[in-house]
């Protein structure tokens, strides 16, 4: 089996860096915050060894991909457009796998262009119907206040300045090793990065060297591109009005950790297990795994096997 190869692909007016391995049906793996293609390292080799052509991009604003300056260049229209360009480059439909912000992209790709998606596997972030009466970030700020991490990510420069008080490895550890299950809300007057704990001992699923891979990339390119996704949230609300009430029609497997952030206090578990989610995503399979937010790393074998079991439901072409 060939090793992972790397290239940059021109799409939607920018260059995206991709990691790829294997031959066969195309599977795209879309990471979240604050990550890079490397978050899928376990799944890339696993799926390639099982007969799939696996492609994991650094999303725009991340890693070795281009990072436009303006927050308005990070809407779901841009992000989905980037992936459509990748699909055009490879000349086919694909299975999509998304985590965190990658899941948001996966949901909207299936919403906007279902004919390009053979099947969708999303982790951690379920699909929510657009609220016609409240912009997303605005409503979160009203609900949770200034201490909520999304609230603090809105103002350009604020989170960057707070993050800069720590070295890059510490910032990465604070996010990737989160074990709390309540919402990410700092006490009054405190920045979220100061509120997050730094674990004294690493969990068994990740090494110092692996964490350093992330730190090195963010040290090279900074966090602004990644934070700009949050700064475009309310613009997303404006742009997605034409899809008000639309359903996700492609086959979907949704995975979430039993100890993910906010799963109980925000009503995520009730929503995922309830009727509204299934009404919006009619062709849906739900899997709860015994893990936290970064499932594809913490529970990489289980996630890889769940992905493969879903892919094998589709006849070979």
C-alpha atoms as a PDB file:
ATOM      1  CA  UNK A   1       0.000   0.000   0.000  1.00  0.00           C
ATOM      2  CA  UNK A   2       1.283   3.451  -0.921  1.00  0.00           C
ATOM      3  CA  UNK A   3       1.965   5.899   1.878  1.00  0.00           C
ATOM      4  CA  UNK A   4      -0.024   9.097   2.326  1.00  0.00           C
ATOM      5  CA  UNK A   5       0.780  11.563  -0.458  1.00  0.00           C
ATOM      6  CA  UNK A   6       0.289  15.316  -0.431  1.00  0.00           C
ATOM      7  CA  UNK A   7      -0.625  17.879  -3.061  1.00  0.00           C
ATOM      8  CA  UNK A   8      -2.311  21.252  -3.437  1.00  0.00           C
ATOM      9  CA  UNK A   9      -5.464  21.522  -5.525  1.00  0.00           C
ATOM     10  CA  UNK A  10      -6.887  24.737  -7.000  1.00  0.00           C
ATOM     11  CA  UNK A  11     -10.554  25.033  -6.073  1.00  0.00           C
ATOM     12  CA  UNK A  12     -13.002  27.899  -5.794  1.00  0.00           C
ATOM     13  CA  UNK A  13     -10.273  30.489  -6.319  1.00  0.00           C
ATOM     14  CA  UNK A  14      -7.922  29.195  -3.609  1.00  0.00           C
ATOM     15  CA  UNK A  15      -5.416  26.383  -3.115  1.00  0.00           C
ATOM     16  CA  UNK A  16      -6.290  23.565  -0.720  1.00  0.00           C
ATOM     17  CA  UNK A  17      -3.691  21.172   0.608  1.00  0.00           C
ATOM     18  CA  UNK A  18      -4.870  17.559   0.617  1.00  0.00           C
ATOM     19  CA  UNK A  19      -3.526  14.313   2.019  1.00  0.00           C
ATOM     20  CA  UNK A  20      -4.586  11.203   0.112  1.00  0.00           C
ATOM     21  CA  UNK A  21      -4.073   7.482   0.065  1.00  0.00           C
ATOM     22  CA  UNK A  22      -5.545   4.445  -1.660  1.00  0.00           C
ATOM     23  CA  UNK A  23      -7.613   3.678  -4.733  1.00  0.00           C
ATOM     24  CA  UNK A  24     -11.298   2.925  -5.131  1.00  0.00           C
ATOM     25  CA  UNK A  25     -14.464   4.889  -4.300  1.00  0.00           C
ATOM     26  CA  UNK A  26     -13.717   8.418  -3.129  1.00  0.00           C
ATOM     27  CA  UNK A  27     -14.088   9.242   0.569  1.00  0.00           C
ATOM     28  CA  UNK A  28     -13.533  12.837   1.737  1.00  0.00           C
ATOM     29  CA  UNK A  29     -12.664  13.456   5.389  1.00  0.00           C
ATOM     30  CA  UNK A  30     -13.380  16.979   6.684  1.00  0.00           C
ATOM     31  CA  UNK A  31     -11.826  18.113   9.975  1.00  0.00           C
ATOM     32  CA  UNK A  32     -13.008  20.655  12.539  1.00  0.00           C
ATOM     33  CA  UNK A  33     -11.618  23.247  14.957  1.00  0.00           C
ATOM     34  CA  UNK A  34      -8.739  23.530  15.798  1.00  0.00           C
ATOM     35  CA  UNK A  35      -7.418  20.773  13.579  1.00  0.00           C
ATOM     36  CA  UNK A  36      -5.847  19.845  10.237  1.00  0.00           C
ATOM     37  CA  UNK A  37      -5.984  16.829   7.897  1.00  0.00           C
ATOM     38  CA  UNK A  38      -3.834  14.968  10.457  1.00  0.00           C
ATOM     39  CA  UNK A  39      -6.870  14.418  12.705  1.00  0.00           C
ATOM     40  CA  UNK A  40      -7.911  11.692  10.254  1.00  0.00           C
ATOM     41  CA  UNK A  41      -4.525   9.915  10.195  1.00  0.00           C
ATOM     42  CA  UNK A  42      -5.990   6.697  11.609  1.00  0.00           C
ATOM     43  CA  UNK A  43      -8.984   6.631   9.237  1.00  0.00           C
ATOM     44  CA  UNK A  44      -6.900   7.468   6.146  1.00  0.00           C
ATOM     45  CA  UNK A  45      -4.767   4.344   6.350  1.00  0.00           C
ATOM     46  CA  UNK A  46      -7.620   2.148   7.613  1.00  0.00           C
ATOM     47  CA  UNK A  47      -9.996   3.046   4.774  1.00  0.00           C
ATOM     48  CA  UNK A  48      -7.253   3.001   2.119  1.00  0.00           C
ATOM     49  CA  UNK A  49      -6.338  -0.520   3.235  1.00  0.00           C
ATOM     50  CA  UNK A  50      -9.974  -1.507   2.768  1.00  0.00           C
ATOM     51  CA  UNK A  51     -10.165  -0.360  -0.838  1.00  0.00           C
ATOM     52  CA  UNK A  52     -11.066   3.324  -0.785  1.00  0.00           C
ATOM     53  CA  UNK A  53      -9.487   6.459  -2.246  1.00  0.00           C
ATOM     54  CA  UNK A  54      -9.264   8.649   0.851  1.00  0.00           C
ATOM     55  CA  UNK A  55      -8.748  12.410   0.648  1.00  0.00           C
ATOM     56  CA  UNK A  56      -8.390  14.635   3.733  1.00  0.00           C
ATOM     57  CA  UNK A  57      -7.970  18.359   3.019  1.00  0.00           C
ATOM     58  CA  UNK A  58      -6.760  21.116   5.237  1.00  0.00           C
ATOM     59  CA  UNK A  59      -9.910  23.254   5.058  1.00  0.00           C
ATOM     60  CA  UNK A  60      -9.572  26.887   4.012  1.00  0.00           C
ATOM     61  CA  UNK A  61      -7.885  28.894   6.754  1.00  0.00           C
ATOM     62  CA  UNK A  62      -6.070  25.840   8.093  1.00  0.00           C
ATOM     63  CA  UNK A  63      -2.637  24.275   7.707  1.00  0.00           C
ATOM     64  CA  UNK A  64      -1.113  24.403   4.258  1.00  0.00           C
ATOM     65  CA  UNK A  65      -4.305  25.596   2.544  1.00  0.00           C
ATOM     66  CA  UNK A  66      -4.915  29.232   1.630  1.00  0.00           C
ATOM     67  CA  UNK A  67      -6.302  31.483   4.327  1.00  0.00           C
ATOM     68  CA  UNK A  68      -8.295  34.448   2.965  1.00  0.00           C
ATOM     69  CA  UNK A  69      -8.117  37.533   5.168  1.00  0.00           C
ATOM     70  CA  UNK A  70     -11.780  38.521   5.480  1.00  0.00           C
ATOM     71  CA  UNK A  71     -14.167  36.646   7.810  1.00  0.00           C
ATOM     72  CA  UNK A  72     -16.800  37.013   5.094  1.00  0.00           C
ATOM     73  CA  UNK A  73     -14.773  34.533   2.991  1.00  0.00           C
ATOM     74  CA  UNK A  74     -15.605  31.708   5.419  1.00  0.00           C
ATOM     75  CA  UNK A  75     -19.328  31.199   4.868  1.00  0.00           C
ATOM     76  CA  UNK A  76     -20.806  27.766   4.213  1.00  0.00           C
ATOM     77  CA  UNK A  77     -21.148  28.863   0.582  1.00  0.00           C
ATOM     78  CA  UNK A  78     -17.371  29.234   0.342  1.00  0.00           C
ATOM     79  CA  UNK A  79     -16.686  26.068   2.316  1.00  0.00           C
ATOM     80  CA  UNK A  80     -19.072  23.900   0.303  1.00  0.00           C
ATOM     81  CA  UNK A  81     -17.754  25.514  -2.874  1.00  0.00           C
ATOM     82  CA  UNK A  82     -14.238  24.415  -1.928  1.00  0.00           C
ATOM     83  CA  UNK A  83     -15.391  20.809  -1.582  1.00  0.00           C
ATOM     84  CA  UNK A  84     -17.358  20.890  -4.840  1.00  0.00           C
ATOM     85  CA  UNK A  85     -14.128  22.017  -6.503  1.00  0.00           C
ATOM     86  CA  UNK A  86     -12.325  19.021  -4.986  1.00  0.00           C
ATOM     87  CA  UNK A  87     -15.058  16.693  -6.246  1.00  0.00           C
ATOM     88  CA  UNK A  88     -14.741  18.256  -9.702  1.00  0.00           C
ATOM     89  CA  UNK A  89     -10.971  17.749  -9.543  1.00  0.00           C
ATOM     90  CA  UNK A  90     -11.448  14.047  -8.879  1.00  0.00           C
ATOM     91  CA  UNK A  91     -14.379  13.914 -11.290  1.00  0.00           C
ATOM     92  CA  UNK A  92     -16.884  12.007  -9.205  1.00  0.00           C
ATOM     93  CA  UNK A  93     -19.336  11.786  -6.354  1.00  0.00           C
ATOM     94  CA  UNK A  94     -17.997  10.940  -2.936  1.00  0.00           C
ATOM     95  CA  UNK A  95     -18.777   9.652   0.485  1.00  0.00           C
ATOM     96  CA  UNK A  96     -18.381  12.532   2.922  1.00  0.00           C
ATOM     97  CA  UNK A  97     -17.178  12.236   6.522  1.00  0.00           C
ATOM     98  CA  UNK A  98     -17.205  15.364   8.678  1.00  0.00           C
ATOM     99  CA  UNK A  99     -16.371  16.237  12.267  1.00  0.00           C
ATOM    100  CA  UNK A 100     -17.225  19.476  14.092  1.00  0.00           C
ATOM    101  CA  UNK A 101     -17.018  22.247  11.450  1.00  0.00           C
ATOM    102  CA  UNK A 102     -16.365  19.513   8.892  1.00  0.00           C
ATOM    103  CA  UNK A 103     -19.776  18.111   9.857  1.00  0.00           C
ATOM    104  CA  UNK A 104     -21.349  21.528   9.287  1.00  0.00           C
ATOM    105  CA  UNK A 105     -19.820  21.510   5.800  1.00  0.00           C
ATOM    106  CA  UNK A 106     -21.037  17.957   5.247  1.00  0.00           C
ATOM    107  CA  UNK A 107     -24.612  18.850   6.201  1.00  0.00           C
ATOM    108  CA  UNK A 108     -24.636  21.869   3.900  1.00  0.00           C
ATOM    109  CA  UNK A 109     -23.017  20.001   1.017  1.00  0.00           C
ATOM    110  CA  UNK A 110     -25.787  17.398   1.295  1.00  0.00           C
ATOM    111  CA  UNK A 111     -28.341  20.218   1.531  1.00  0.00           C
ATOM    112  CA  UNK A 112     -27.058  22.225  -1.450  1.00  0.00           C
ATOM    113  CA  UNK A 113     -25.772  19.474  -3.756  1.00  0.00           C
ATOM    114  CA  UNK A 114     -27.173  16.074  -2.735  1.00  0.00           C
ATOM    115  CA  UNK A 115     -26.387  14.592  -6.140  1.00  0.00           C
ATOM    116  CA  UNK A 116     -22.665  14.833  -5.341  1.00  0.00           C
ATOM    117  CA  UNK A 117     -22.944  12.925  -2.040  1.00  0.00           C
ATOM    118  CA  UNK A 118     -23.210   9.126  -2.069  1.00  0.00           C
ATOM    119  CA  UNK A 119     -23.552   9.044   1.677  1.00  0.00           C
ATOM    120  CA  UNK A 120     -22.719  11.228   4.666  1.00  0.00           C
ATOM    121  CA  UNK A 121     -21.120  10.307   7.992  1.00  0.00           C
ATOM    122  CA  UNK A 122     -21.002  13.145  10.493  1.00  0.00           C
ATOM    123  CA  UNK A 123     -19.489  13.296  13.956  1.00  0.00           C
ATOM    124  CA  UNK A 124     -20.386  15.471  16.954  1.00  0.00           C
ATOM    125  CA  UNK A 125     -22.497  18.221  15.329  1.00  0.00           C
ATOM    126  CA  UNK A 126     -26.083  17.297  14.364  1.00  0.00           C
ATOM    127  CA  UNK A 127     -28.144  19.025  11.699  1.00  0.00           C
ATOM    128  CA  UNK A 128     -30.379  21.808  12.954  1.00  0.00           C
ATOM    129  CA  UNK A 129     -33.127  23.518  11.034  1.00  0.00           C
ATOM    130  CA  UNK A 130     -32.512  27.214  10.498  1.00  0.00           C
ATOM    131  CA  UNK A 131     -34.431  29.363  12.965  1.00  0.00           C
ATOM    132  CA  UNK A 132     -36.143  32.018  10.807  1.00  0.00           C
ATOM    133  CA  UNK A 133     -36.387  34.417  13.754  1.00  0.00           C
ATOM    134  CA  UNK A 134     -32.872  34.443  15.215  1.00  0.00           C
ATOM    135  CA  UNK A 135     -29.357  34.631  13.802  1.00  0.00           C
ATOM    136  CA  UNK A 136     -27.265  31.771  15.093  1.00  0.00           C
ATOM    137  CA  UNK A 137     -24.370  33.525  16.841  1.00  0.00           C
ATOM    138  CA  UNK A 138     -26.617  36.316  18.119  1.00  0.00           C
ATOM    139  CA  UNK A 139     -28.985  33.824  19.727  1.00  0.00           C
ATOM    140  CA  UNK A 140     -26.098  31.909  21.336  1.00  0.00           C
ATOM    141  CA  UNK A 141     -24.676  35.116  22.799  1.00  0.00           C
ATOM    142  CA  UNK A 142     -28.104  36.037  24.189  1.00  0.00           C
ATOM    143  CA  UNK A 143     -28.484  32.556  25.681  1.00  0.00           C
ATOM    144  CA  UNK A 144     -25.015  31.938  27.107  1.00  0.00           C
ATOM    145  CA  UNK A 145     -23.449  35.392  27.460  1.00  0.00           C
ATOM    146  CA  UNK A 146     -19.959  36.720  26.816  1.00  0.00           C
ATOM    147  CA  UNK A 147     -18.194  33.808  28.506  1.00  0.00           C
ATOM    148  CA  UNK A 148     -19.357  31.324  25.856  1.00  0.00           C
ATOM    149  CA  UNK A 149     -16.524  30.382  23.519  1.00  0.00           C
ATOM    150  CA  UNK A 150     -18.474  31.247  20.358  1.00  0.00           C
ATOM    151  CA  UNK A 151     -19.266  34.673  21.835  1.00  0.00           C
ATOM    152  CA  UNK A 152     -15.569  35.307  22.479  1.00  0.00           C
ATOM    153  CA  UNK A 153     -14.598  34.143  18.973  1.00  0.00           C
ATOM    154  CA  UNK A 154     -16.813  36.765  17.261  1.00  0.00           C
ATOM    155  CA  UNK A 155     -14.637  39.873  17.628  1.00  0.00           C
ATOM    156  CA  UNK A 156     -11.639  39.790  15.261  1.00  0.00           C
ATOM    157  CA  UNK A 157      -8.418  39.656  17.244  1.00  0.00           C
ATOM    158  CA  UNK A 158      -9.886  38.969  20.690  1.00  0.00           C
ATOM    159  CA  UNK A 159      -9.287  35.210  20.831  1.00  0.00           C
ATOM    160  CA  UNK A 160      -5.988  35.569  18.976  1.00  0.00           C
ATOM    161  CA  UNK A 161      -4.702  37.945  21.657  1.00  0.00           C
ATOM    162  CA  UNK A 162      -5.858  35.631  24.434  1.00  0.00           C
ATOM    163  CA  UNK A 163      -4.327  32.549  22.774  1.00  0.00           C
ATOM    164  CA  UNK A 164      -1.015  34.420  22.378  1.00  0.00           C
ATOM    165  CA  UNK A 165      -0.491  34.323  26.146  1.00  0.00           C
ATOM    166  CA  UNK A 166       0.308  30.619  25.746  1.00  0.00           C
ATOM    167  CA  UNK A 167       2.621  28.644  23.520  1.00  0.00           C
ATOM    168  CA  UNK A 168       0.951  26.884  20.583  1.00  0.00           C
ATOM    169  CA  UNK A 169       1.305  23.401  22.046  1.00  0.00           C
ATOM    170  CA  UNK A 170      -0.521  24.463  25.212  1.00  0.00           C
ATOM    171  CA  UNK A 171      -3.380  25.994  23.195  1.00  0.00           C
ATOM    172  CA  UNK A 172      -3.746  22.774  21.201  1.00  0.00           C
ATOM    173  CA  UNK A 173      -3.699  20.668  24.357  1.00  0.00           C
ATOM    174  CA  UNK A 174      -6.333  22.851  26.001  1.00  0.00           C
ATOM    175  CA  UNK A 175      -8.757  22.219  23.119  1.00  0.00           C
ATOM    176  CA  UNK A 176      -7.980  18.713  21.879  1.00  0.00           C
ATOM    177  CA  UNK A 177      -7.837  17.174  25.361  1.00  0.00           C
ATOM    178  CA  UNK A 178     -11.113  18.640  26.633  1.00  0.00           C
ATOM    179  CA  UNK A 179     -12.973  16.203  28.870  1.00  0.00           C
ATOM    180  CA  UNK A 180     -15.649  18.438  30.377  1.00  0.00           C
ATOM    181  CA  UNK A 181     -19.204  17.664  29.321  1.00  0.00           C
ATOM    182  CA  UNK A 182     -20.834  20.996  30.161  1.00  0.00           C
ATOM    183  CA  UNK A 183     -20.797  23.976  27.807  1.00  0.00           C
ATOM    184  CA  UNK A 184     -17.580  25.900  27.184  1.00  0.00           C
ATOM    185  CA  UNK A 185     -18.446  28.994  29.199  1.00  0.00           C
ATOM    186  CA  UNK A 186     -15.779  30.968  31.066  1.00  0.00           C
ATOM    187  CA  UNK A 187     -16.627  32.795  34.299  1.00  0.00           C
ATOM    188  CA  UNK A 188     -17.316  36.546  33.995  1.00  0.00           C
ATOM    189  CA  UNK A 189     -14.252  38.528  32.994  1.00  0.00           C
ATOM    190  CA  UNK A 190     -12.254  35.465  31.933  1.00  0.00           C
ATOM    191  CA  UNK A 191     -11.196  34.391  28.457  1.00  0.00           C
ATOM    192  CA  UNK A 192     -12.100  30.848  27.436  1.00  0.00           C
ATOM    193  CA  UNK A 193      -8.466  29.883  26.811  1.00  0.00           C
ATOM    194  CA  UNK A 194      -7.636  30.828  30.428  1.00  0.00           C
ATOM    195  CA  UNK A 195     -10.618  28.820  31.671  1.00  0.00           C
ATOM    196  CA  UNK A 196      -9.661  25.612  29.839  1.00  0.00           C
ATOM    197  CA  UNK A 197      -7.510  23.245  31.860  1.00  0.00           C
ATOM    198  CA  UNK A 198      -4.083  22.021  30.793  1.00  0.00           C
ATOM    199  CA  UNK A 199      -3.852  18.316  31.577  1.00  0.00           C
ATOM    200  CA  UNK A 200      -0.722  17.296  33.437  1.00  0.00           C
ATOM    201  CA  UNK A 201      -0.817  13.835  31.887  1.00  0.00           C
ATOM    202  CA  UNK A 202      -1.768  12.905  28.328  1.00  0.00           C
ATOM    203  CA  UNK A 203      -4.563  10.417  27.661  1.00  0.00           C
ATOM    204  CA  UNK A 204      -3.451   7.138  26.035  1.00  0.00           C
ATOM    205  CA  UNK A 205      -4.964   7.962  22.625  1.00  0.00           C
ATOM    206  CA  UNK A 206      -2.541  10.752  21.684  1.00  0.00           C
ATOM    207  CA  UNK A 207       1.164  11.466  22.117  1.00  0.00           C
ATOM    208  CA  UNK A 208       3.174  14.619  22.696  1.00  0.00           C
ATOM    209  CA  UNK A 209       4.658  14.203  19.206  1.00  0.00           C
ATOM    210  CA  UNK A 210       1.216  14.012  17.611  1.00  0.00           C
ATOM    211  CA  UNK A 211       0.059  17.132  19.448  1.00  0.00           C
ATOM    212  CA  UNK A 212       3.219  18.898  18.290  1.00  0.00           C
ATOM    213  CA  UNK A 213       2.201  18.312  14.648  1.00  0.00           C
ATOM    214  CA  UNK A 214      -0.837  20.548  15.250  1.00  0.00           C
ATOM    215  CA  UNK A 215       1.144  23.098  17.235  1.00  0.00           C
ATOM    216  CA  UNK A 216       3.762  23.424  14.507  1.00  0.00           C
ATOM    217  CA  UNK A 217       1.130  24.111  11.824  1.00  0.00           C
ATOM    218  CA  UNK A 218      -0.746  26.689  13.893  1.00  0.00           C
ATOM    219  CA  UNK A 219       2.532  28.345  14.838  1.00  0.00           C
ATOM    220  CA  UNK A 220       3.248  28.669  11.136  1.00  0.00           C
ATOM    221  CA  UNK A 221      -0.148  30.001  10.059  1.00  0.00           C
ATOM    222  CA  UNK A 222      -1.936  31.262  13.181  1.00  0.00           C
ATOM    223  CA  UNK A 223      -5.516  30.814  14.380  1.00  0.00           C
ATOM    224  CA  UNK A 224      -7.319  33.609  12.523  1.00  0.00           C
ATOM    225  CA  UNK A 225      -8.466  31.487   9.581  1.00  0.00           C
ATOM    226  CA  UNK A 226      -9.899  28.888  11.941  1.00  0.00           C
ATOM    227  CA  UNK A 227     -11.640  31.522  14.065  1.00  0.00           C
ATOM    228  CA  UNK A 228     -13.136  33.193  10.998  1.00  0.00           C
ATOM    229  CA  UNK A 229     -15.562  30.267  10.638  1.00  0.00           C
ATOM    230  CA  UNK A 230     -17.264  31.458  13.825  1.00  0.00           C
ATOM    231  CA  UNK A 231     -17.218  35.068  12.632  1.00  0.00           C
ATOM    232  CA  UNK A 232     -19.215  34.113   9.530  1.00  0.00           C
ATOM    233  CA  UNK A 233     -21.976  32.329  11.477  1.00  0.00           C
ATOM    234  CA  UNK A 234     -24.548  35.091  11.257  1.00  0.00           C
ATOM    235  CA  UNK A 235     -23.743  35.669   7.598  1.00  0.00           C
ATOM    236  CA  UNK A 236     -24.445  31.947   7.088  1.00  0.00           C
ATOM    237  CA  UNK A 237     -27.868  32.512   8.597  1.00  0.00           C
ATOM    238  CA  UNK A 238     -28.571  35.253   6.062  1.00  0.00           C
ATOM    239  CA  UNK A 239     -27.304  33.250   3.085  1.00  0.00           C
ATOM    240  CA  UNK A 240     -29.127  30.008   3.866  1.00  0.00           C
ATOM    241  CA  UNK A 241     -32.623  31.511   3.962  1.00  0.00           C
ATOM    242  CA  UNK A 242     -33.572  29.837   0.626  1.00  0.00           C
ATOM    243  CA  UNK A 243     -33.156  26.425   2.279  1.00  0.00           C
ATOM    244  CA  UNK A 244     -35.451  27.257   5.195  1.00  0.00           C
ATOM    245  CA  UNK A 245     -37.141  24.014   6.291  1.00  0.00           C
ATOM    246  CA  UNK A 246     -35.253  21.817   3.828  1.00  0.00           C
ATOM    247  CA  UNK A 247     -34.365  18.237   4.694  1.00  0.00           C
ATOM    248  CA  UNK A 248     -31.182  16.194   4.279  1.00  0.00           C
ATOM    249  CA  UNK A 249     -32.169  13.513   1.771  1.00  0.00           C
ATOM    250  CA  UNK A 250     -28.920  11.513   1.432  1.00  0.00           C
ATOM    251  CA  UNK A 251     -28.207   8.448   3.616  1.00  0.00           C
ATOM    252  CA  UNK A 252     -26.584   9.534   6.896  1.00  0.00           C
ATOM    253  CA  UNK A 253     -24.793   7.922   9.823  1.00  0.00           C
ATOM    254  CA  UNK A 254     -24.361  10.286  12.771  1.00  0.00           C
ATOM    255  CA  UNK A 255     -21.876   9.554  15.557  1.00  0.00           C
ATOM    256  CA  UNK A 256     -21.490  11.423  18.821  1.00  0.00           C
ATOM    257  CA  UNK A 257     -19.571  10.838  22.038  1.00  0.00           C
ATOM    258  CA  UNK A 258     -21.574  10.112  25.150  1.00  0.00           C
ATOM    259  CA  UNK A 259     -19.358  12.669  26.901  1.00  0.00           C
ATOM    260  CA  UNK A 260     -19.208  15.324  24.180  1.00  0.00           C
ATOM    261  CA  UNK A 261     -19.318  18.999  25.097  1.00  0.00           C
ATOM    262  CA  UNK A 262     -22.750  20.181  26.138  1.00  0.00           C
ATOM    263  CA  UNK A 263     -24.432  16.914  25.164  1.00  0.00           C
ATOM    264  CA  UNK A 264     -26.638  16.873  28.260  1.00  0.00           C
ATOM    265  CA  UNK A 265     -26.927  20.503  29.362  1.00  0.00           C
ATOM    266  CA  UNK A 266     -27.667  21.844  25.876  1.00  0.00           C
ATOM    267  CA  UNK A 267     -30.258  19.194  25.131  1.00  0.00           C
ATOM    268  CA  UNK A 268     -28.145  17.684  22.336  1.00  0.00           C
ATOM    269  CA  UNK A 269     -28.802  14.111  23.448  1.00  0.00           C
ATOM    270  CA  UNK A 270     -32.561  14.709  23.627  1.00  0.00           C
ATOM    271  CA  UNK A 271     -32.503  16.346  20.203  1.00  0.00           C
ATOM    272  CA  UNK A 272     -30.441  13.575  18.589  1.00  0.00           C
ATOM    273  CA  UNK A 273     -32.691  10.876  20.079  1.00  0.00           C
ATOM    274  CA  UNK A 274     -35.901  12.784  19.351  1.00  0.00           C
ATOM    275  CA  UNK A 275     -38.260  13.074  16.404  1.00  0.00           C
ATOM    276  CA  UNK A 276     -37.234  16.480  15.039  1.00  0.00           C
ATOM    277  CA  UNK A 277     -33.715  15.368  14.021  1.00  0.00           C
ATOM    278  CA  UNK A 278     -35.124  12.273  12.303  1.00  0.00           C
ATOM    279  CA  UNK A 279     -37.765  14.332  10.518  1.00  0.00           C
ATOM    280  CA  UNK A 280     -35.050  16.615   9.106  1.00  0.00           C
ATOM    281  CA  UNK A 281     -32.730  13.689   8.244  1.00  0.00           C
ATOM    282  CA  UNK A 282     -35.122  10.876   7.281  1.00  0.00           C
ATOM    283  CA  UNK A 283     -32.474   8.338   6.169  1.00  0.00           C
ATOM    284  CA  UNK A 284     -30.576   8.361   9.462  1.00  0.00           C
ATOM    285  CA  UNK A 285     -28.593   5.962  11.617  1.00  0.00           C
ATOM    286  CA  UNK A 286     -27.365   7.195  15.032  1.00  0.00           C
ATOM    287  CA  UNK A 287     -24.414   5.793  16.979  1.00  0.00           C
ATOM    288  CA  UNK A 288     -23.349   6.853  20.482  1.00  0.00           C
ATOM    289  CA  UNK A 289     -19.722   6.077  21.308  1.00  0.00           C
ATOM    290  CA  UNK A 290     -18.074   6.069  24.712  1.00  0.00           C
ATOM    291  CA  UNK A 291     -15.911   9.144  24.145  1.00  0.00           C
ATOM    292  CA  UNK A 292     -15.611  12.915  24.118  1.00  0.00           C
ATOM    293  CA  UNK A 293     -15.490  15.433  21.260  1.00  0.00           C
ATOM    294  CA  UNK A 294     -12.493  14.373  19.166  1.00  0.00           C
ATOM    295  CA  UNK A 295     -13.857  10.901  18.555  1.00  0.00           C
ATOM    296  CA  UNK A 296     -11.946  10.047  15.397  1.00  0.00           C
ATOM    297  CA  UNK A 297      -8.760  10.194  17.444  1.00  0.00           C
ATOM    298  CA  UNK A 298      -9.867   9.100  20.926  1.00  0.00           C
ATOM    299  CA  UNK A 299     -11.903   6.161  19.579  1.00  0.00           C
ATOM    300  CA  UNK A 300     -10.210   5.858  16.221  1.00  0.00           C
ATOM    301  CA  UNK A 301     -10.728   2.136  15.653  1.00  0.00           C
ATOM    302  CA  UNK A 302     -14.429   2.233  16.543  1.00  0.00           C
ATOM    303  CA  UNK A 303     -14.956   5.288  14.330  1.00  0.00           C
ATOM    304  CA  UNK A 304     -13.038   3.689  11.444  1.00  0.00           C
ATOM    305  CA  UNK A 305     -15.103   0.508  11.714  1.00  0.00           C
ATOM    306  CA  UNK A 306     -18.372   2.471  11.901  1.00  0.00           C
ATOM    307  CA  UNK A 307     -17.385   4.377   8.762  1.00  0.00           C
ATOM    308  CA  UNK A 308     -16.490   1.166   6.950  1.00  0.00           C
ATOM    309  CA  UNK A 309     -19.731  -0.576   7.940  1.00  0.00           C
ATOM    310  CA  UNK A 310     -21.671   2.358   6.469  1.00  0.00           C
ATOM    311  CA  UNK A 311     -19.636   2.437   3.241  1.00  0.00           C
ATOM    312  CA  UNK A 312     -20.130  -1.287   2.707  1.00  0.00           C
ATOM    313  CA  UNK A 313     -23.885  -0.827   2.524  1.00  0.00           C
ATOM    314  CA  UNK A 314     -23.416   0.735  -0.897  1.00  0.00           C
ATOM    315  CA  UNK A 315     -22.913  -1.556  -3.906  1.00  0.00           C
ATOM    316  CA  UNK A 316     -19.539  -1.370  -5.624  1.00  0.00           C
ATOM    317  CA  UNK A 317     -19.614   0.447  -8.930  1.00  0.00           C
END
